CSV table of C-alpha atoms in Angstrom, one decimal:
chain,number,residue,atom,x,y,z
A,1202,MET,CA,-0.1,-0.1,-0.2
A,1203,ALA,CA,1.4,3.3,-0.9
A,1204,ILE,CA,0.4,6.4,0.9
A,1205,ALA,CA,1.3,9.8,-1.1
A,1206,SER,CA,1.8,13.1,0.7
A,1207,ALA,CA,0.6,16.5,-0.7
A,1208,GLU,CA,3.8,18.2,-1.0
A,1209,LYS,CA,7.7,16.7,-1.6
A,1210,CYS,CA,11.1,18.7,-0.9
A,1211,CYS,CA,14.1,17.8,-2.8
A,1212,ILE,CA,18.0,19.1,-3.1
A,1213,ARG,CA,20.4,18.7,-5.5
A,1214,TYR,CA,24.1,17.7,-4.9
A,1215,HIS,CA,26.7,16.2,-7.0
A,1216,ILE,CA,26.7,12.5,-7.9
A,1217,GLY,CA,28.9,11.1,-10.5
A,1218,GLU,CA,29.4,13.6,-13.0
A,1219,GLY,CA,25.9,15.3,-12.7
A,1220,MET,CA,23.3,17.6,-10.6
A,1221,MET,CA,20.6,15.3,-9.3
A,1222,ARG,CA,18.2,15.0,-6.4
A,1223,ASN,CA,18.9,13.0,-3.4
A,1224,ARG,CA,15.8,10.5,-3.5
A,1225,VAL,CA,16.0,8.9,-0.3
A,1226,LEU,CA,14.1,5.5,0.6
A,1227,VAL,CA,14.5,4.8,4.5
A,1228,THR,CA,13.4,1.3,6.0
A,1229,ALA,CA,11.3,0.7,9.4
A,1230,GLY,CA,11.1,5.1,9.1
A,1231,GLY,CA,7.9,5.5,10.8
A,1232,SER,CA,9.9,5.6,14.5
A,1233,GLY,CA,12.4,5.6,16.4
A,1234,ILE,CA,15.8,5.8,14.6
A,1235,GLY,CA,14.5,5.4,11.4
A,1236,LEU,CA,11.8,8.5,11.5
A,1237,ALA,CA,15.0,10.4,13.3
A,1238,ILE,CA,16.8,9.5,10.0
A,1239,VAL,CA,13.8,10.6,7.4
A,1240,ASP,CA,13.8,13.9,9.6
A,1241,SER,CA,17.5,14.2,8.8
A,1242,PHE,CA,17.2,13.9,5.3
A,1243,LEU,CA,14.1,16.3,5.1
A,1244,ALA,CA,16.1,19.1,6.9
A,1245,SER,CA,18.7,18.3,4.2
A,1246,GLY,CA,16.2,19.2,1.7
A,1247,ALA,CA,16.0,15.3,0.3
A,1248,SER,CA,12.9,13.5,-1.1
A,1249,VAL,CA,12.0,10.7,0.9
A,1250,HIS,CA,10.0,7.7,0.8
A,1251,LEU,CA,9.6,5.3,4.0
A,1252,CYS,CA,8.4,2.0,4.6
A,1253,ASP,CA,7.2,0.5,8.1
A,1254,VAL,CA,5.3,-2.7,9.2
A,1255,ASP,CA,3.3,-0.5,11.5
A,1256,ALA,CA,0.5,1.1,9.2
A,1257,ASP,CA,0.0,3.5,12.1
A,1258,ALA,CA,3.3,4.9,12.3
A,1259,VAL,CA,3.4,5.1,8.2
A,1260,ALA,CA,-0.2,7.3,8.5
A,1261,ARG,CA,1.4,9.7,11.5
A,1262,ALA,CA,4.5,10.0,9.8
A,1263,VAL,CA,2.6,11.2,6.5
A,1264,ALA,CA,0.1,13.3,8.1
A,1265,THR,CA,3.1,15.2,10.0
A,1266,ARG,CA,6.3,15.3,7.5
A,1267,PRO,CA,6.2,16.1,3.5
A,1268,VAL,CA,7.1,12.4,2.6
A,1269,THR,CA,5.5,9.3,0.2
A,1270,ALA,CA,5.5,6.0,2.3
A,1271,SER,CA,4.6,2.6,1.9
A,1272,VAL,CA,3.3,-0.4,4.7
A,1273,THR,CA,6.1,-2.8,4.3
A,1274,ASP,CA,7.4,-5.9,6.3
A,1275,VAL,CA,10.8,-5.9,4.7
A,1276,SER,CA,11.4,-9.6,5.6
A,1277,ASP,CA,8.9,-10.6,2.9
A,1278,SER,CA,10.8,-10.5,-0.4
A,1279,ILE,CA,7.3,-9.9,-2.5
A,1280,GLN,CA,6.8,-7.1,-0.5
A,1281,ILE,CA,9.9,-5.6,-1.3
A,1282,ALA,CA,9.5,-5.9,-4.7
A,1283,ASP,CA,6.0,-3.6,-4.2
A,1284,LEU,CA,8.0,-1.1,-2.2
A,1285,ALA,CA,10.8,-0.8,-5.2
A,1286,ALA,CA,7.8,0.0,-7.5
A,1287,HIS,CA,6.2,2.4,-5.2
A,1288,ALA,CA,9.4,4.3,-4.1
A,1289,LEU,CA,10.7,4.6,-7.3
A,1290,SER,CA,7.1,5.7,-9.1
A,1291,ALA,CA,6.9,8.3,-6.2
A,1292,LEU,CA,10.4,9.7,-5.8
A,1293,GLY,CA,11.3,9.6,-9.4
A,1294,GLY,CA,14.6,7.2,-9.3
A,1295,ILE,CA,16.5,6.5,-5.9
A,1296,ASP,CA,19.9,7.5,-4.8
A,1297,THR,CA,20.1,6.9,-1.2
A,1298,VAL,CA,18.9,3.5,0.3
A,1299,VAL,CA,19.0,3.5,4.1
A,1300,ASN,CA,18.6,0.0,5.6
A,1301,ASN,CA,17.0,0.6,9.3
A,1302,ALA,CA,14.6,-2.1,9.7
A,1303,GLY,CA,15.5,-4.9,12.9
A,1304,ILE,CA,14.6,-6.7,15.5
A,1305,GLY,CA,16.0,-7.5,19.0
A,1306,GLY,CA,15.3,-10.9,18.6
A,1307,ALA,CA,14.9,-13.4,21.3
A,1308,ARG,CA,16.7,-12.9,24.4
A,1309,CYS,CA,18.1,-16.2,25.7
A,1310,PRO,CA,21.0,-18.7,25.9
A,1311,ILE,CA,22.0,-20.4,22.6
A,1312,GLU,CA,20.8,-23.7,23.8
A,1313,ALA,CA,17.3,-22.5,24.2
A,1314,LEU,CA,16.8,-21.0,20.7
A,1315,SER,CA,14.3,-22.2,18.8
A,1316,ASP,CA,14.8,-22.2,15.0
A,1317,GLU,CA,11.6,-19.7,14.7
A,1318,ASP,CA,14.0,-17.5,16.7
A,1319,TRP,CA,16.8,-17.7,14.8
A,1320,ASP,CA,15.2,-17.4,11.4
A,1321,ARG,CA,13.0,-14.8,12.3
A,1322,THR,CA,16.1,-12.1,13.0
A,1323,LEU,CA,18.1,-13.3,10.9
A,1324,ARG,CA,15.6,-13.0,8.3
A,1325,THR,CA,14.2,-9.4,9.5
A,1326,ASN,CA,17.6,-8.0,10.4
A,1327,LEU,CA,19.6,-9.3,7.4
A,1328,SER,CA,17.8,-11.1,4.5
A,1329,SER,CA,15.7,-8.0,4.4
A,1330,MET,CA,18.8,-5.7,3.5
A,1331,PHE,CA,19.9,-8.5,0.6
A,1332,TYR,CA,16.0,-8.1,-0.6
A,1333,VAL,CA,16.1,-4.1,-0.4
A,1334,VAL,CA,19.5,-3.6,-2.2
A,1335,ARG,CA,18.6,-6.5,-4.8
A,1336,ALA,CA,15.4,-4.4,-5.8
A,1337,PHE,CA,17.0,-1.1,-6.1
A,1338,ALA,CA,20.7,-1.7,-7.0
A,1339,PRO,CA,19.5,-2.0,-11.1
A,1340,ALA,CA,18.4,1.4,-10.6
A,1341,MET,CA,21.5,2.9,-9.1
A,1342,LYS,CA,23.6,1.0,-12.0
A,1343,ALA,CA,21.9,2.2,-14.3
A,1344,GLN,CA,22.3,6.0,-13.2
A,1345,ARG,CA,25.9,4.6,-12.3
A,1346,SER,CA,25.4,6.7,-8.8
A,1347,GLY,CA,23.9,5.7,-5.6
A,1348,ALA,CA,24.6,5.4,-1.9
A,1349,ILE,CA,23.4,2.4,0.5
A,1350,ILE,CA,23.8,2.9,4.1
A,1351,ASN,CA,23.2,-0.4,6.7
A,1352,ILE,CA,22.3,0.2,10.2
A,1353,SER,CA,24.4,-2.4,11.9
A,1354,THR,CA,25.0,-2.1,16.0
A,1355,THR,CA,28.1,-1.7,18.4
A,1356,SER,CA,26.8,-5.1,19.6
A,1357,VAL,CA,29.2,-6.7,16.8
A,1358,LYS,CA,32.3,-5.1,18.4
A,1359,THR,CA,31.5,-5.9,22.2
A,1360,GLY,CA,29.4,-9.0,22.2
A,1361,LEU,CA,26.2,-9.6,23.6
A,1362,PRO,CA,25.6,-12.5,25.3
A,1363,GLU,CA,22.0,-14.4,25.1
A,1364,ARG,CA,21.6,-12.2,22.1
A,1365,THR,CA,23.1,-14.3,19.5
A,1366,PRO,CA,20.8,-14.3,16.6
A,1367,TYR,CA,20.9,-10.4,16.7
A,1368,VAL,CA,24.5,-10.1,16.9
A,1369,VAL,CA,25.4,-12.6,14.1
A,1370,ALA,CA,22.8,-10.9,11.8
A,1371,LYS,CA,24.4,-7.6,12.3
A,1372,ALA,CA,27.8,-9.4,11.8
A,1373,GLY,CA,26.4,-10.4,8.5
A,1374,VAL,CA,24.9,-6.8,7.7
A,1375,GLU,CA,28.8,-5.9,8.1
A,1376,ALA,CA,29.8,-8.9,5.8
A,1377,LEU,CA,27.3,-7.7,3.1
A,1378,THR,CA,28.1,-4.1,3.4
A,1379,SER,CA,32.0,-4.5,2.8
A,1380,ASN,CA,30.9,-7.4,-0.5
A,1381,LEU,CA,28.4,-4.9,-1.9
A,1382,ALA,CA,30.7,-2.0,-1.7
A,1383,ARG,CA,33.7,-4.0,-3.7
A,1384,GLU,CA,30.7,-5.6,-6.2
A,1385,LEU,CA,28.7,-2.1,-6.8
A,1386,GLY,CA,31.5,0.2,-6.6
A,1387,PRO,CA,32.4,0.2,-10.4
A,1388,PHE,CA,29.3,1.5,-11.1
A,1389,ASN,CA,29.9,4.5,-8.5
A,1390,ILE,CA,27.5,3.0,-5.6
A,1391,ARG,CA,28.8,2.8,-2.8
A,1392,CYS,CA,28.1,1.1,0.3
A,1393,ASN,CA,28.7,1.9,4.4
A,1394,SER,CA,27.3,0.9,7.8
A,1395,LEU,CA,26.7,2.8,10.8
A,1396,ARG,CA,26.7,1.4,14.3
A,1397,PRO,CA,24.6,3.2,16.5
A,1398,GLY,CA,25.6,3.5,20.3
A,1399,SER,CA,22.7,3.4,23.1
A,1400,ILE,CA,20.4,5.4,22.0
A,1401,GLU,CA,18.5,8.0,24.4
A,1402,ASN,CA,14.7,7.3,23.1
A,1403,GLU,CA,11.7,5.7,24.3
A,1404,ARG,CA,13.1,2.2,22.9
A,1405,GLY,CA,16.4,2.5,24.4
A,1406,ARG,CA,14.9,3.5,27.8
A,1407,ALA,CA,12.7,0.7,27.7
A,1408,LEU,CA,15.7,-1.7,27.2
A,1409,LEU,CA,17.3,-0.4,30.3
A,1410,ALA,CA,14.6,-0.4,32.2
A,1411,ALA,CA,13.9,-3.8,31.5
A,1412,ARG,CA,17.8,-4.7,32.4
A,1413,ALA,CA,17.5,-2.8,35.5
A,1414,GLU,CA,14.5,-4.9,36.6
A,1415,ARG,CA,16.4,-8.2,35.6
A,1416,GLU,CA,19.4,-7.4,37.4
A,1417,GLY,CA,17.4,-6.2,40.4
A,1418,LEU,CA,18.9,-2.6,39.6
A,1419,THR,CA,17.3,0.6,39.9
A,1420,TYR,CA,17.1,2.7,36.6
A,1421,ASP,CA,19.9,5.2,37.2
A,1422,ALA,CA,22.4,2.2,38.9
A,1423,ALA,CA,21.8,0.5,35.3
A,1424,LEU,CA,22.1,3.9,33.4
A,1425,ALA,CA,25.6,4.4,35.6
A,1426,GLN,CA,26.6,1.1,34.6
A,1427,ARG,CA,25.8,1.2,31.0
A,1428,LEU,CA,27.8,4.5,31.0
A,1429,ALA,CA,30.8,3.4,32.3
A,1430,PHE,CA,31.6,1.0,29.5
A,1431,ILE,CA,30.9,4.1,27.1
A,1432,SER,CA,34.3,6.1,26.8
A,1433,MET,CA,32.8,9.6,26.6
A,1434,ARG,CA,30.1,8.7,29.3
A,1435,THR,CA,26.9,9.6,26.8
A,1436,LYS,CA,24.3,8.3,25.2
A,1437,ILE,CA,23.5,9.1,21.6
A,1438,ASP,CA,20.2,11.1,20.4
A,1439,PRO,CA,18.5,9.5,17.5
A,1440,SER,CA,19.4,12.7,15.3
A,1441,GLU,CA,23.1,11.7,15.5
A,1442,ILE,CA,22.5,8.7,13.5
A,1443,GLY,CA,20.2,10.6,11.1
A,1444,ASP,CA,22.8,13.2,10.6
A,1445,ALA,CA,25.5,10.5,10.0
A,1446,ALA,CA,23.3,9.1,7.5
A,1447,VAL,CA,23.4,12.4,5.4
A,1448,PHE,CA,27.0,12.9,5.7
A,1449,LEU,CA,27.2,9.2,3.9
A,1450,ALA,CA,25.0,9.7,1.3
A,1451,SER,CA,26.6,13.2,0.6
A,1452,HIS,CA,28.9,14.7,-2.1
A,1453,ALA,CA,31.4,15.0,1.1
A,1454,ALA,CA,31.2,11.7,1.5
A,1455,ARG,CA,31.6,10.6,-2.3
A,1456,HIS,CA,34.5,8.3,-1.8
A,1457,ILE,CA,33.8,6.6,1.5
A,1458,SER,CA,33.1,3.2,0.8
A,1459,GLY,CA,33.1,-0.4,2.6
A,1460,GLN,CA,33.3,1.4,6.0
A,1461,CYS,CA,31.7,0.7,9.5
A,1462,LEU,CA,31.2,4.3,11.2
A,1463,SER,CA,30.5,4.1,14.8
A,1464,VAL,CA,28.3,7.0,16.4
A,1465,CYS,CA,28.2,5.9,20.0
A,1466,GLY,CA,30.8,7.6,22.2
A,1467,ASN,CA,33.3,4.9,22.0
A,1468,ALA,CA,31.3,1.8,23.4
A,1469,GLU,CA,33.7,-0.2,25.2
A,1470,TRP,CA,31.7,-3.0,26.4
A,1471,GLU,CA,27.8,-3.9,27.0
């Protein structure tokens, strides 16, 4: 289902040999980090198409922002084909893809993981990014330009016990990023990944509160423990992830590819 807004913004910037609009797709763009990424691109003047599995979140985004949107379950490759058709039509092409969709997955010891838990997390967090890139790469190749930004996690660096499917999927995201950078580079298509740190938003606070409850801590004590393992002793505002994505999609980053950029204050452990 595609939902169109009355008006769209656009920016012209240098990609390859010509001046082009930055036409952006953001997956899971209806809330959280995804919506912050949408807002950062809109502030830069880009045209944005977002998708989200949550129809209510999509409706709210379209009602309050100059975007077009689709209700899409990115773990379903058939729905991704529909998304590509809707987004390419709405935007008139594609310059930047931000693969943001993901789930936390099961929290349990490895021996307690079910096949379903494993498969669902890898399908949503990793296979979805493959589906999206496969769908949009032909348009980028045809114009010989594009930027792909895949959202990973600092947990790939630190490890995270009892979250094996999540960490493995995100490690796969970084491998996908590296290989796509090499494969698509000759077409002037760049691919990078972002590792968000401990995010200061509703979901981040809920995760910390759940940890505090599990470990018999107060929220403030759990927060202090978390910050003790971040070198800069800070949580990350979602807008910082959006700003980093805008940079990686910009002319300033025109020769940055195959890289993983952490926006985390240097997460040492978790």
